[in-house]
PDB file of C-alpha atoms in Angstrom:
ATOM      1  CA  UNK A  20      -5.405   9.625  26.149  1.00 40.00           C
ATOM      2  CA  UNK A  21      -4.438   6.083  26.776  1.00 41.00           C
ATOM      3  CA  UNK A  22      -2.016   4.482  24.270  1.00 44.00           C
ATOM      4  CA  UNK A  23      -1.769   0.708  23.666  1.00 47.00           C
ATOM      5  CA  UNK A  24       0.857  -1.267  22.221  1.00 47.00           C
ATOM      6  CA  UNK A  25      -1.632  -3.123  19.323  1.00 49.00           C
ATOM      7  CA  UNK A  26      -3.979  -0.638  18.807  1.00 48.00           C
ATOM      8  CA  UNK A  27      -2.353   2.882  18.868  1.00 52.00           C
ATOM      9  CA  UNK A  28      -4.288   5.829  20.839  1.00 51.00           C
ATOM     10  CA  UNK A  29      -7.388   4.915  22.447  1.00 50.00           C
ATOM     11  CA  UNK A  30      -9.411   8.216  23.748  1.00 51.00           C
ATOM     12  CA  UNK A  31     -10.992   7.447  26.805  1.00 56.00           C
ATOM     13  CA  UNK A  32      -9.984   9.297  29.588  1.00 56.00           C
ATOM     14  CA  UNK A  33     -12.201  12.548  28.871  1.00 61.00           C
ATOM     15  CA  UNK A  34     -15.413   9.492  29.310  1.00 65.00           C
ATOM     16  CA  UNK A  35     -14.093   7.854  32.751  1.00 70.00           C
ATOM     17  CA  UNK A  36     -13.810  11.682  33.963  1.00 75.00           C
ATOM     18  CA  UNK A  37     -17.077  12.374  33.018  1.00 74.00           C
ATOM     19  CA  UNK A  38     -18.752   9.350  34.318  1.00 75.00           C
ATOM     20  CA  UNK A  39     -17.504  10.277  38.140  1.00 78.00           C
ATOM     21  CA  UNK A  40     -19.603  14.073  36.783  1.00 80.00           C
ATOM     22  CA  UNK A  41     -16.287  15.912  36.187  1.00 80.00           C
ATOM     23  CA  UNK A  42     -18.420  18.711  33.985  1.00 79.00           C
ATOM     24  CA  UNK A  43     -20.470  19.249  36.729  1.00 81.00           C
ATOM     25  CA  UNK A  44     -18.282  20.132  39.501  1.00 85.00           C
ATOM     26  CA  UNK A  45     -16.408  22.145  37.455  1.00 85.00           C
ATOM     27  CA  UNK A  46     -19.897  23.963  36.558  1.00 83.00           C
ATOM     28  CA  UNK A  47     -20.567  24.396  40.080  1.00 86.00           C
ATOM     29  CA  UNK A  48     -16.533  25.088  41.146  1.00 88.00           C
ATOM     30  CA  UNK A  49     -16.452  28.180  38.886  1.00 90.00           C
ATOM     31  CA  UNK A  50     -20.519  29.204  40.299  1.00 88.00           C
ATOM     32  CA  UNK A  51     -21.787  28.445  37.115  1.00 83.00           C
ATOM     33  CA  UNK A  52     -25.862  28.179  37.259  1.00 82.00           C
ATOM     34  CA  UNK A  53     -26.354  25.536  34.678  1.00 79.00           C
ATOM     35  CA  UNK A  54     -26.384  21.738  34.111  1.00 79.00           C
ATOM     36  CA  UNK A  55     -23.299  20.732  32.391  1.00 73.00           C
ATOM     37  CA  UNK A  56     -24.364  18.923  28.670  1.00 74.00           C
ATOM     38  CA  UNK A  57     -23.067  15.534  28.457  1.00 70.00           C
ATOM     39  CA  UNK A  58     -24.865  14.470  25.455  1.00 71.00           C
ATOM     40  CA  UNK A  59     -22.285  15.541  22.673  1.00 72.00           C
ATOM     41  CA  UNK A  60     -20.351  13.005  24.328  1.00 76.00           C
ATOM     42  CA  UNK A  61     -22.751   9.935  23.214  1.00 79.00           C
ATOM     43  CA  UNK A  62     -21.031  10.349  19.778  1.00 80.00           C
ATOM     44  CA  UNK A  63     -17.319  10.115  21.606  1.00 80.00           C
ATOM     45  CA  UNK A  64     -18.374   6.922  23.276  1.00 80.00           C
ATOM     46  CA  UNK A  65     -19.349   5.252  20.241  1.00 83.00           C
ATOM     47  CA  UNK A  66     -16.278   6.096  18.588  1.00 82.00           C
ATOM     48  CA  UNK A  67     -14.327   4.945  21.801  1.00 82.00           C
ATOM     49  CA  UNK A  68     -16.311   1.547  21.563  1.00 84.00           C
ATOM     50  CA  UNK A  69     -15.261   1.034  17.899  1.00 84.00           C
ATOM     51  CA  UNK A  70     -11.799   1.495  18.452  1.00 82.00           C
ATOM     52  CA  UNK A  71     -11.216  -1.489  20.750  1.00 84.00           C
ATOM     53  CA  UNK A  72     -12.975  -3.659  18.309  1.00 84.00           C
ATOM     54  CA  UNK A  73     -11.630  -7.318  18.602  1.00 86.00           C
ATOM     55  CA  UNK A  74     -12.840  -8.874  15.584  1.00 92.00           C
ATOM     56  CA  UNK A  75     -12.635  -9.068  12.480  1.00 94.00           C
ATOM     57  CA  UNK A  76      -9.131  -8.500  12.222  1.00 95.00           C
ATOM     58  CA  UNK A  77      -7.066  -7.206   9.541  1.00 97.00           C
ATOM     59  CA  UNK A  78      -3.168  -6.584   8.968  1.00 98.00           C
ATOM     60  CA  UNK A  79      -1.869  -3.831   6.930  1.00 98.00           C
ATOM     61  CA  UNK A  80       1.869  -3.579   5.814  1.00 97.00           C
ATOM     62  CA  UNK A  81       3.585   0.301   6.238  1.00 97.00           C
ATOM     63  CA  UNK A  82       6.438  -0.632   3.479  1.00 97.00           C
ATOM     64  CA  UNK A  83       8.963   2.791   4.084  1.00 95.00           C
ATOM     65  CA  UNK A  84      12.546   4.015   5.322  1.00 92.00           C
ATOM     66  CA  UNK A  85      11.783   4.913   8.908  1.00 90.00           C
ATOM     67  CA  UNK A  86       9.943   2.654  10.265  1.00 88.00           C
ATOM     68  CA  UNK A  87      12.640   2.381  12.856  1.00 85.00           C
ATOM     69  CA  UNK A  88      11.047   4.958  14.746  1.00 83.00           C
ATOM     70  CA  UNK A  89       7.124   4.362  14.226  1.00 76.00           C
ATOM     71  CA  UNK A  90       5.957   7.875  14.976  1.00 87.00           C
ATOM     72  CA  UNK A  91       7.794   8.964  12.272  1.00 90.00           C
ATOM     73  CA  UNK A  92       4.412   7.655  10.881  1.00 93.00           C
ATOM     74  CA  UNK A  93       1.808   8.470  13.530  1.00 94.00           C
ATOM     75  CA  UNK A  94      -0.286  10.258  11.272  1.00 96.00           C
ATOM     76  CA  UNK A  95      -0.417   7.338   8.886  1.00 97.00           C
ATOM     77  CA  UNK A  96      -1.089   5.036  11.797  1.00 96.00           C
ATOM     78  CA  UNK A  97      -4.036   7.019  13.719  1.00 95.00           C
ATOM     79  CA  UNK A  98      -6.025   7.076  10.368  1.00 97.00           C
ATOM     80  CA  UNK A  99      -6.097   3.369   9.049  1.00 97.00           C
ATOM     81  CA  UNK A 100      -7.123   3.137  12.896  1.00 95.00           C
ATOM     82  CA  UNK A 101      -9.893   5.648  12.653  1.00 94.00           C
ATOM     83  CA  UNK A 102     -11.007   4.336   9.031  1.00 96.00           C
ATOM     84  CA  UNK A 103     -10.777   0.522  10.664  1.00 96.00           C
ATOM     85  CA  UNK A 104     -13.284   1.510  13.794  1.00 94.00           C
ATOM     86  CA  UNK A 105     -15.722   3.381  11.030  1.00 94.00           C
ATOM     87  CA  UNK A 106     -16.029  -0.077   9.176  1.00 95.00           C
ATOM     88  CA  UNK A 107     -15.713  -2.138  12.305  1.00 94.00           C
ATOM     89  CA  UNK A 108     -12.539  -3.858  11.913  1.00 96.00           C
ATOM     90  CA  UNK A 109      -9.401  -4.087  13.876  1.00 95.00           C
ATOM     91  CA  UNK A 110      -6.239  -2.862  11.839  1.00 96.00           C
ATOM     92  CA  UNK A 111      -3.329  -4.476  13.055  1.00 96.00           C
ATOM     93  CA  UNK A 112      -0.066  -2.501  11.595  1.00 96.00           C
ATOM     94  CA  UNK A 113       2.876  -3.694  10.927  1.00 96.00           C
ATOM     95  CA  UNK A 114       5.967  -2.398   9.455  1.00 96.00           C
ATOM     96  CA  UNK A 115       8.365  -3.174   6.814  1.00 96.00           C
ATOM     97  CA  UNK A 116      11.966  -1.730   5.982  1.00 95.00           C
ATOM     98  CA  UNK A 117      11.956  -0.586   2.470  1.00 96.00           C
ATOM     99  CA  UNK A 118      15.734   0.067   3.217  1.00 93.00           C
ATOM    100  CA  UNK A 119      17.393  -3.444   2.569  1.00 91.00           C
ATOM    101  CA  UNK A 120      18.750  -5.195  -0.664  1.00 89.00           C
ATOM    102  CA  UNK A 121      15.837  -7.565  -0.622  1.00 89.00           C
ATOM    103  CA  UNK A 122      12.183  -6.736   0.385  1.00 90.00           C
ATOM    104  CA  UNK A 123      11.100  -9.653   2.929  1.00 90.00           C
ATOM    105  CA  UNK A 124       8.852 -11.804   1.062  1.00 91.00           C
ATOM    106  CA  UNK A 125       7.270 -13.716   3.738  1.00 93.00           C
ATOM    107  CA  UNK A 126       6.299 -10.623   5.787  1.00 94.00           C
ATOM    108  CA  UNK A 127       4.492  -9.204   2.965  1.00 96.00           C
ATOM    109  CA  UNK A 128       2.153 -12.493   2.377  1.00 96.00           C
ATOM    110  CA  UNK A 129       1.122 -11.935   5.809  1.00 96.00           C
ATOM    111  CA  UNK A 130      -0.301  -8.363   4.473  1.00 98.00           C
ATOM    112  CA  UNK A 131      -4.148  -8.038   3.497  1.00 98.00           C
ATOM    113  CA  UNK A 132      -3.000  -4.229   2.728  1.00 98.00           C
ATOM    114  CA  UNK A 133      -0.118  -2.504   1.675  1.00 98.00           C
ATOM    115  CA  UNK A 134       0.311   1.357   2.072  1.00 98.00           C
ATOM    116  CA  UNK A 135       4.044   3.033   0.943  1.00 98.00           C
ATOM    117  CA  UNK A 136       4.067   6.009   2.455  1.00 96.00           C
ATOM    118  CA  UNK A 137       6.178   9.815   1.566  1.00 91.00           C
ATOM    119  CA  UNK A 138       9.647  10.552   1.993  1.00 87.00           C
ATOM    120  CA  UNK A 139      12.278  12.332   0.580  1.00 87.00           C
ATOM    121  CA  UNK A 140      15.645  10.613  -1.096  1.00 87.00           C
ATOM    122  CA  UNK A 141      16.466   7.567  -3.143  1.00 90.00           C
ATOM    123  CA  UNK A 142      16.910   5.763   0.140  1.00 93.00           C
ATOM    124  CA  UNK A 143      14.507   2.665   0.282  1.00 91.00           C
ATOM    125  CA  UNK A 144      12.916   3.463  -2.916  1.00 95.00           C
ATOM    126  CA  UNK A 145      13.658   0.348  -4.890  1.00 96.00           C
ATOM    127  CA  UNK A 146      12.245  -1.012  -1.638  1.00 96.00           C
ATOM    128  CA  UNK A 147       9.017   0.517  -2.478  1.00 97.00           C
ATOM    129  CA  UNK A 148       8.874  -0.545  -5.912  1.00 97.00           C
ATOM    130  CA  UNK A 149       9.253  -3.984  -4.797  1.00 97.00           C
ATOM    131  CA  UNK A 150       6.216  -3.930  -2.425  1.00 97.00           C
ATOM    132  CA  UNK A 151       4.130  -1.986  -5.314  1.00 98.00           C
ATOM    133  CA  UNK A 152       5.084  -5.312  -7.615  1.00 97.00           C
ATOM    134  CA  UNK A 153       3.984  -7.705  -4.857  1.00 98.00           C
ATOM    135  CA  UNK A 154       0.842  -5.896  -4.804  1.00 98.00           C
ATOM    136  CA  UNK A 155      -0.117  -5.799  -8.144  1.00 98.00           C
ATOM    137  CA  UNK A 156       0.656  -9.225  -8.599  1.00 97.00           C
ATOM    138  CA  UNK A 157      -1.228 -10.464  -5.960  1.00 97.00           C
ATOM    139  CA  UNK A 158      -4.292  -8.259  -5.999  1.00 98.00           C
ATOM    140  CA  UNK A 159      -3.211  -6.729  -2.622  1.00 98.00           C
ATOM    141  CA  UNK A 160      -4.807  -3.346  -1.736  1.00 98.00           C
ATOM    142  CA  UNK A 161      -2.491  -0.622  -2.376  1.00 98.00           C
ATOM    143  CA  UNK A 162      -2.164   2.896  -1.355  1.00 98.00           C
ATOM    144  CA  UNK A 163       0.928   4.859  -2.285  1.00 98.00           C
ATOM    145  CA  UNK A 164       0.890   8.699  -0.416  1.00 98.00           C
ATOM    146  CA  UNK A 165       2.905  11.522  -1.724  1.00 96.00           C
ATOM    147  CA  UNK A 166       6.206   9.589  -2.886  1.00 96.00           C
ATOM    148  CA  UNK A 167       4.072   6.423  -2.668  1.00 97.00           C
ATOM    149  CA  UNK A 168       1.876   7.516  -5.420  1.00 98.00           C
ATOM    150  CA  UNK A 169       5.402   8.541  -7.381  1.00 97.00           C
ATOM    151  CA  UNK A 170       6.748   5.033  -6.470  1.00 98.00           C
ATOM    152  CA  UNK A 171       3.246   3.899  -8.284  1.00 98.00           C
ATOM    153  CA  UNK A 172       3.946   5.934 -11.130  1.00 98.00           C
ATOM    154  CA  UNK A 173       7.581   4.786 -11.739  1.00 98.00           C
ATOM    155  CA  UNK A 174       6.810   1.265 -11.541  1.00 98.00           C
ATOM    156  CA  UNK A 175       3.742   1.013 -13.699  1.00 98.00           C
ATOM    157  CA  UNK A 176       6.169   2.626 -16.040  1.00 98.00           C
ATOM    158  CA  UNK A 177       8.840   0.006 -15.674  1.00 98.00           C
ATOM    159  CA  UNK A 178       6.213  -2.689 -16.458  1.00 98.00           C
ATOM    160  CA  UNK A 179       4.995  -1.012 -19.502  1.00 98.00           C
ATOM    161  CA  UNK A 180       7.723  -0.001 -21.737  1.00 97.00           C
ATOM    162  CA  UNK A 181      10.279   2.464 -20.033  1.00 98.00           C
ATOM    163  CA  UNK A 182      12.605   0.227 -17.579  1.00 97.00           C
ATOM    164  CA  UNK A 183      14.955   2.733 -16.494  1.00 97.00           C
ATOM    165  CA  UNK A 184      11.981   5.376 -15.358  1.00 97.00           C
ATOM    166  CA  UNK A 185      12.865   7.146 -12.127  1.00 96.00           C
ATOM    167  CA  UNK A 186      12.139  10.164 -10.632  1.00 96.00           C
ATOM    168  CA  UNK A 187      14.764  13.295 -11.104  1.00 93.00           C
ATOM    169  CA  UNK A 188      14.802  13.864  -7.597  1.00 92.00           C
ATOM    170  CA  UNK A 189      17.218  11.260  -7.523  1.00 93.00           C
ATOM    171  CA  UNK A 190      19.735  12.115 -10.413  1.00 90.00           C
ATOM    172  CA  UNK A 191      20.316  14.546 -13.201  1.00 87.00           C
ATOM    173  CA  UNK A 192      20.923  11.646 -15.666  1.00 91.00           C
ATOM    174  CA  UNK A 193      17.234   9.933 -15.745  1.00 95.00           C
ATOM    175  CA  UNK A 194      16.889   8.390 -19.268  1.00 96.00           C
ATOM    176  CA  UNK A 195      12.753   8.265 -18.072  1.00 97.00           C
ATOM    177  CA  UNK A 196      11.911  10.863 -15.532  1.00 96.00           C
ATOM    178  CA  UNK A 197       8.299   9.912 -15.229  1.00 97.00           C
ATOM    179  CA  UNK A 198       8.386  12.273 -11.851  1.00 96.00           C
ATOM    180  CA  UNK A 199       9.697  15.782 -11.934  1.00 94.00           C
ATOM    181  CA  UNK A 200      10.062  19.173 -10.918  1.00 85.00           C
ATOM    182  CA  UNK A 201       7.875  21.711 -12.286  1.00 72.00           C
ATOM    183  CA  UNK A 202       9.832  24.295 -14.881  1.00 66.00           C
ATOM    184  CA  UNK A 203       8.358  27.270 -13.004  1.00 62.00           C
ATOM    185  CA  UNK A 204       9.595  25.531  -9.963  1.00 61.00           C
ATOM    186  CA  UNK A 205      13.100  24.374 -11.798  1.00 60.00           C
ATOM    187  CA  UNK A 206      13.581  28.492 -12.220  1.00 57.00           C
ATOM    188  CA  UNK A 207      13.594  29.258  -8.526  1.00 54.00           C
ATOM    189  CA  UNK A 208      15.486  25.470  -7.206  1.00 55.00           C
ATOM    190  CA  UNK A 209      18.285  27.632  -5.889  1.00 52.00           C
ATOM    191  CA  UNK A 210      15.858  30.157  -4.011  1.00 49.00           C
ATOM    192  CA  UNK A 211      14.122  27.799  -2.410  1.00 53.00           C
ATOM    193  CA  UNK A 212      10.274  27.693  -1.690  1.00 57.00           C
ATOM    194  CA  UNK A 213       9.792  24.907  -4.458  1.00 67.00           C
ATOM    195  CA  UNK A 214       7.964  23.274  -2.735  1.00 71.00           C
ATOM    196  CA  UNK A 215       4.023  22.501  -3.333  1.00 81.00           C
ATOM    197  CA  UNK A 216       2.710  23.516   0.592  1.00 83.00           C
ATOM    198  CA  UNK A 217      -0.344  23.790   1.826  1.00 88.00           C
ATOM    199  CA  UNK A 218      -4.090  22.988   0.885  1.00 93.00           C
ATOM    200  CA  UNK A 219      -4.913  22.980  -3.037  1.00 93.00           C
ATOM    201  CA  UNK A 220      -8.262  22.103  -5.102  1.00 96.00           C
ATOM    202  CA  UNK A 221      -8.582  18.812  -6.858  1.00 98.00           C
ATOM    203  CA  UNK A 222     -11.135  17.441  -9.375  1.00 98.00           C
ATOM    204  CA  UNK A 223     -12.095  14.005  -8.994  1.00 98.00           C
ATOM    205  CA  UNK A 224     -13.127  12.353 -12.397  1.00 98.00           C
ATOM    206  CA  UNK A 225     -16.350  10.545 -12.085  1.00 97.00           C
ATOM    207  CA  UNK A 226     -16.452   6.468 -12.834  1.00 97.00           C
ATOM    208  CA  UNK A 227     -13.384   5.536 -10.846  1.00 98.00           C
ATOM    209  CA  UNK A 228     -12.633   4.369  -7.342  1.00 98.00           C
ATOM    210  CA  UNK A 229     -11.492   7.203  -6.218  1.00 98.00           C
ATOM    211  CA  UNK A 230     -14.896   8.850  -7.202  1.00 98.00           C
ATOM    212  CA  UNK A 231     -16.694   5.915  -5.271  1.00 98.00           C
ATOM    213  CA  UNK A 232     -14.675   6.846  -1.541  1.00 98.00           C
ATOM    214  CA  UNK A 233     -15.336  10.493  -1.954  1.00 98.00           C
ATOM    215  CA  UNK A 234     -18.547  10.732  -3.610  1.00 97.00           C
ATOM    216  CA  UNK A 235     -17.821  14.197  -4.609  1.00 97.00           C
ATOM    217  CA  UNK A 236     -16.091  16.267  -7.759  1.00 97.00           C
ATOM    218  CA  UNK A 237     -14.145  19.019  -6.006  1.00 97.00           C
ATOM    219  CA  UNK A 238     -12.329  18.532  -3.233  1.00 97.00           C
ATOM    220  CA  UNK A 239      -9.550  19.912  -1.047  1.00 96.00           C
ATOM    221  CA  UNK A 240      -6.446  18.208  -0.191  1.00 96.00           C
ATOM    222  CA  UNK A 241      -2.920  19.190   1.540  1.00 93.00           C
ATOM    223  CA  UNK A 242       0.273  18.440   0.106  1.00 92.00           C
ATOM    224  CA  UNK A 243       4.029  18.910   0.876  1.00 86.00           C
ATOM    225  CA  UNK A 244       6.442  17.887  -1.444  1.00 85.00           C
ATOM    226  CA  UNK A 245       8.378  19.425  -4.524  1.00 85.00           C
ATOM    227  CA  UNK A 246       8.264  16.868  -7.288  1.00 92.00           C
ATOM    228  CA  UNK A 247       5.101  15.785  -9.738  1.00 94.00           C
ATOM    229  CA  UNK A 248       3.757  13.724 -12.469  1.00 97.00           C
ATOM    230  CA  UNK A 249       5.831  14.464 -15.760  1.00 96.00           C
ATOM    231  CA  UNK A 250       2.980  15.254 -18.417  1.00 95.00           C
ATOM    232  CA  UNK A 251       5.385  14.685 -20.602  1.00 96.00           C
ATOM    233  CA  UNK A 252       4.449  10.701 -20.044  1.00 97.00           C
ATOM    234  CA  UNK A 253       0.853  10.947 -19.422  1.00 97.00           C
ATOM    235  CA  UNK A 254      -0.595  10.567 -22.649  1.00 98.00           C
ATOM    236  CA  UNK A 255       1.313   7.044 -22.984  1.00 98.00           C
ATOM    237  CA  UNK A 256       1.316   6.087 -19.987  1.00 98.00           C
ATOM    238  CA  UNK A 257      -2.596   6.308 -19.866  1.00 98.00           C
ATOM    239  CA  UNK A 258      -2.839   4.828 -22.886  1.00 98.00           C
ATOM    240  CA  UNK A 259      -1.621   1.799 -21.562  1.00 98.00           C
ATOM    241  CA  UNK A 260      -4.063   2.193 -18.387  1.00 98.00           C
ATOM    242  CA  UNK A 261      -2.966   3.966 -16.158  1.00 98.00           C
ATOM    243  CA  UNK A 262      -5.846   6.016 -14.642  1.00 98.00           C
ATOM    244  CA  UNK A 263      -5.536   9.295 -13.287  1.00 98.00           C
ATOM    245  CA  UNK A 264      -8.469  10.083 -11.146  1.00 98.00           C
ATOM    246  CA  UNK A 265      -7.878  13.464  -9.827  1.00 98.00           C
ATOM    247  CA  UNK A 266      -6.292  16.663 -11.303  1.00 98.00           C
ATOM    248  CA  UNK A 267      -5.833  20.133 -10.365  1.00 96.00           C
ATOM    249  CA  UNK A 268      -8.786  21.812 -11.444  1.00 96.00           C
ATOM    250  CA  UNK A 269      -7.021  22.975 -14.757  1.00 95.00           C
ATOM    251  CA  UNK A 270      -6.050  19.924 -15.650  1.00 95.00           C
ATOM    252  CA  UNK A 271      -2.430  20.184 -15.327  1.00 94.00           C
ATOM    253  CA  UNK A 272      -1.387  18.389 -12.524  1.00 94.00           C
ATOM    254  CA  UNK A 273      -2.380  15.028 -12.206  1.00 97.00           C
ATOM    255  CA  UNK A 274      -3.072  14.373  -8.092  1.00 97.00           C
ATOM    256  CA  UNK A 275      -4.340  11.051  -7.947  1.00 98.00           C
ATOM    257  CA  UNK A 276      -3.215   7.450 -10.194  1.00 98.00           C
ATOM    258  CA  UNK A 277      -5.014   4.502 -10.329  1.00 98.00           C
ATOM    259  CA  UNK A 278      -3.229   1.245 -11.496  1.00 98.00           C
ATOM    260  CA  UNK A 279      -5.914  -0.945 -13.965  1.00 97.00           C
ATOM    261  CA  UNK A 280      -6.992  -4.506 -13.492  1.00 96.00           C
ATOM    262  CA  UNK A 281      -6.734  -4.633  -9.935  1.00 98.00           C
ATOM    263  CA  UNK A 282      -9.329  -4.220  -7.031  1.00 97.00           C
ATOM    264  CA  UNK A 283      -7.816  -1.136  -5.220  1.00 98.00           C
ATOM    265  CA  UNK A 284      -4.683   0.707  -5.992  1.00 98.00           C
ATOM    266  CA  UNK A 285      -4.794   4.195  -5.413  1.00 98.00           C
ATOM    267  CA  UNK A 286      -1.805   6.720  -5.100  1.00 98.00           C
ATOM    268  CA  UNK A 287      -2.780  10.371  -4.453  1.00 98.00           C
ATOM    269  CA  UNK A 288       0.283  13.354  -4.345  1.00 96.00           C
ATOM    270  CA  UNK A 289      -0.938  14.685  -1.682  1.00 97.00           C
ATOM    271  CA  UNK A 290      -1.215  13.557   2.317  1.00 97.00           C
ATOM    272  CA  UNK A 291      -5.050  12.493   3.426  1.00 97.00           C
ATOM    273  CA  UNK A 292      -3.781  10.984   6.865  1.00 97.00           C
ATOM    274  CA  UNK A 293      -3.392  15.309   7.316  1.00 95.00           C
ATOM    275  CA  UNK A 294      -7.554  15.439   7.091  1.00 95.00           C
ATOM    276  CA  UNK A 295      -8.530  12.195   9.100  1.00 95.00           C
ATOM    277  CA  UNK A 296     -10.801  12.317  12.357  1.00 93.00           C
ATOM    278  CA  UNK A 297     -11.458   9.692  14.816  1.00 90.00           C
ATOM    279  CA  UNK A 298     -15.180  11.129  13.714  1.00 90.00           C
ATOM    280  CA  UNK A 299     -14.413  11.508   9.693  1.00 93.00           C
ATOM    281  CA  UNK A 300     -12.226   8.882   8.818  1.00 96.00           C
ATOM    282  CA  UNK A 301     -10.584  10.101   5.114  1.00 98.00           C
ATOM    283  CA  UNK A 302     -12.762   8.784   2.273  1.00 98.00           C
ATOM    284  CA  UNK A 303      -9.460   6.887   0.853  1.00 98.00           C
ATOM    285  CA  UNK A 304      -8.482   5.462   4.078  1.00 98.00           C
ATOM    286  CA  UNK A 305     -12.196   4.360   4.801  1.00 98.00           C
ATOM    287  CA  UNK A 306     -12.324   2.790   1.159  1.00 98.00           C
ATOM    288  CA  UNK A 307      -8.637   1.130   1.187  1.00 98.00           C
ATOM    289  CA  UNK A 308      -9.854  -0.767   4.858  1.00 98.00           C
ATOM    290  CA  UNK A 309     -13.046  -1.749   3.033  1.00 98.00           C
ATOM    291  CA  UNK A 310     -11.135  -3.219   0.378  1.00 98.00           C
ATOM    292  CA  UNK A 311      -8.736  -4.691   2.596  1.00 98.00           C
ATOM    293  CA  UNK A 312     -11.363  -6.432   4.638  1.00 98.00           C
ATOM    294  CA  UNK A 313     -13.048  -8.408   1.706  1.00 97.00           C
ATOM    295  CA  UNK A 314      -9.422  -8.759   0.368  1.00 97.00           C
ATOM    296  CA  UNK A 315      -9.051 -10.657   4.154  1.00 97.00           C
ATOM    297  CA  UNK A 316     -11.688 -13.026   3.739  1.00 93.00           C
ATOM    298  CA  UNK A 317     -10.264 -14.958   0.981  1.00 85.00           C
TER     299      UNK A 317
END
């Protein structure tokens, strides 16, 4: 594995070992009477080739609370790179402290794509919101992830009727808690395991963007994290368009938000960049760098 500085991991030792035969003498080392297969790796050198794509160029803003220490997200990172090489594009990623009193204005016009990423704490939140305004103001390309898609929720809700709403992970005194904890969950807070871990089903609903990147109804996601969408706000809040997109498969839990009148905002509760492949980009990831290259070319 060879890292660079611009463009994250690059995978090509396992093809310069191969072109001096490596398979083969280890074939013959070990007194193996075969011919070692090289042709799964045609597949590997494609996707090699595609990640050092030059041009066209893109830049996507990482608006969070720990971008001090980038690998905090290196999952994040290695799939806008993976769903950049799938379209041919080269993501260039920057990142952007959500953690200040003022969001830097100038470094987000230099974004064609803004992604807010999970967390946990208030820290940086307002942050967030900030960089979800920008966005929807400008017609950037948004994805929100986990806490992202919470920090979408929140501040559609502050446009559109309920200016104090929050999330009660951050008080007990929340005159709006748009986001919350479960009540089965509420019942055990003090005995832990509240949290929402592992792989669960989602429905997609048909006729939105989030239909269009997956091309599929059910589908399987991973999550970690211990608040959700408060139903007790959906109704409302949809009626004055917000989309949800994806549910649990009951209905209950609403897993994926998309804001209306813009050309791609999607927040989803759960973490995609989990599922991502230098092979299989993630549908959303592949369909936020599409979006992000024609938003480019303006």
């Amino acid at each position: 594995v060879v890292n660079t500085p611009d463009a994250g991991t690059i995978y090509e030792v396992p093809l310069v070992l191969e072109d001096r035969n490596i398979g083969q003498l280890i074939v013959n080392r070990i007194g193996l009477d075969v011919e070692a297969d090289t042709s799964k790796l045609d597949e590997w050198r494609e996707i090699v080739k595609s990640l050092k794509t030059t041009d066209p160029q893109v830049t996507i803003g990482i608006v969070g609370k720990y971008v001090e220490l980038e690998d905090s997200y290196i999952s994040i990172r290695e799939s806008l790179l993976h769903a950049a090489a799938s379209i041919g594009v080269k993501a260039n990623i920057k990142y952007l402290s959500s953690d200040v009193e003022e969001l830097d204005q100038d470094a987000l016009k230099e974004f064609d794509g803004i992604l807010i990423p999970g967390g946990f704490g208030e820290r940086g939140f307002e942050g967030k919101l900030d960089a979800i305004d920008y966005a929807i103001e400008n017609n950037v390309p948004l994805f929100g992830i986990c806490l992202g898609m919470q920090s979408m929720v929140t501040q559609f809700a502050r446009r559109n009727g309920y200016p104090e709403a929050n999330s009660s992970e951050f008080g007990d005194d929340i005159v709006d808690p748009v986001i919350d904890m479960m009540e089965e969950q509420k019942k055990i807070k003090n005995m832990g395991g509240t949290m929402r871990l592992g792989s669960y089903d989602c429905k997609i609903i048909e006729g939105t963007k989030t239909y269009e990147a997956y091309g599929e109804i059910d589908i399987e996601e991973r999550h970690r994290h211990r608040y959700e969408f408060n139903n007790d706000y959906r109704d409302d809040l949809q009626e004055k368009g917000l989309i949800i997109s994806g549910t649990s498969p009951d209905d209950f839990l609403v897993e994926i938000v998309e804001l209306p009148d813009h050309p791609w905002a999607i927040g989803c509760q759960f973490h995609p960049e989990f599922k991502s492949r230098p092979n299989r980009p993630h549908p959303l990831f592949k369909s936020f760098l599409e979006a992000i290259y024609e938003y480019s070319k303006n």
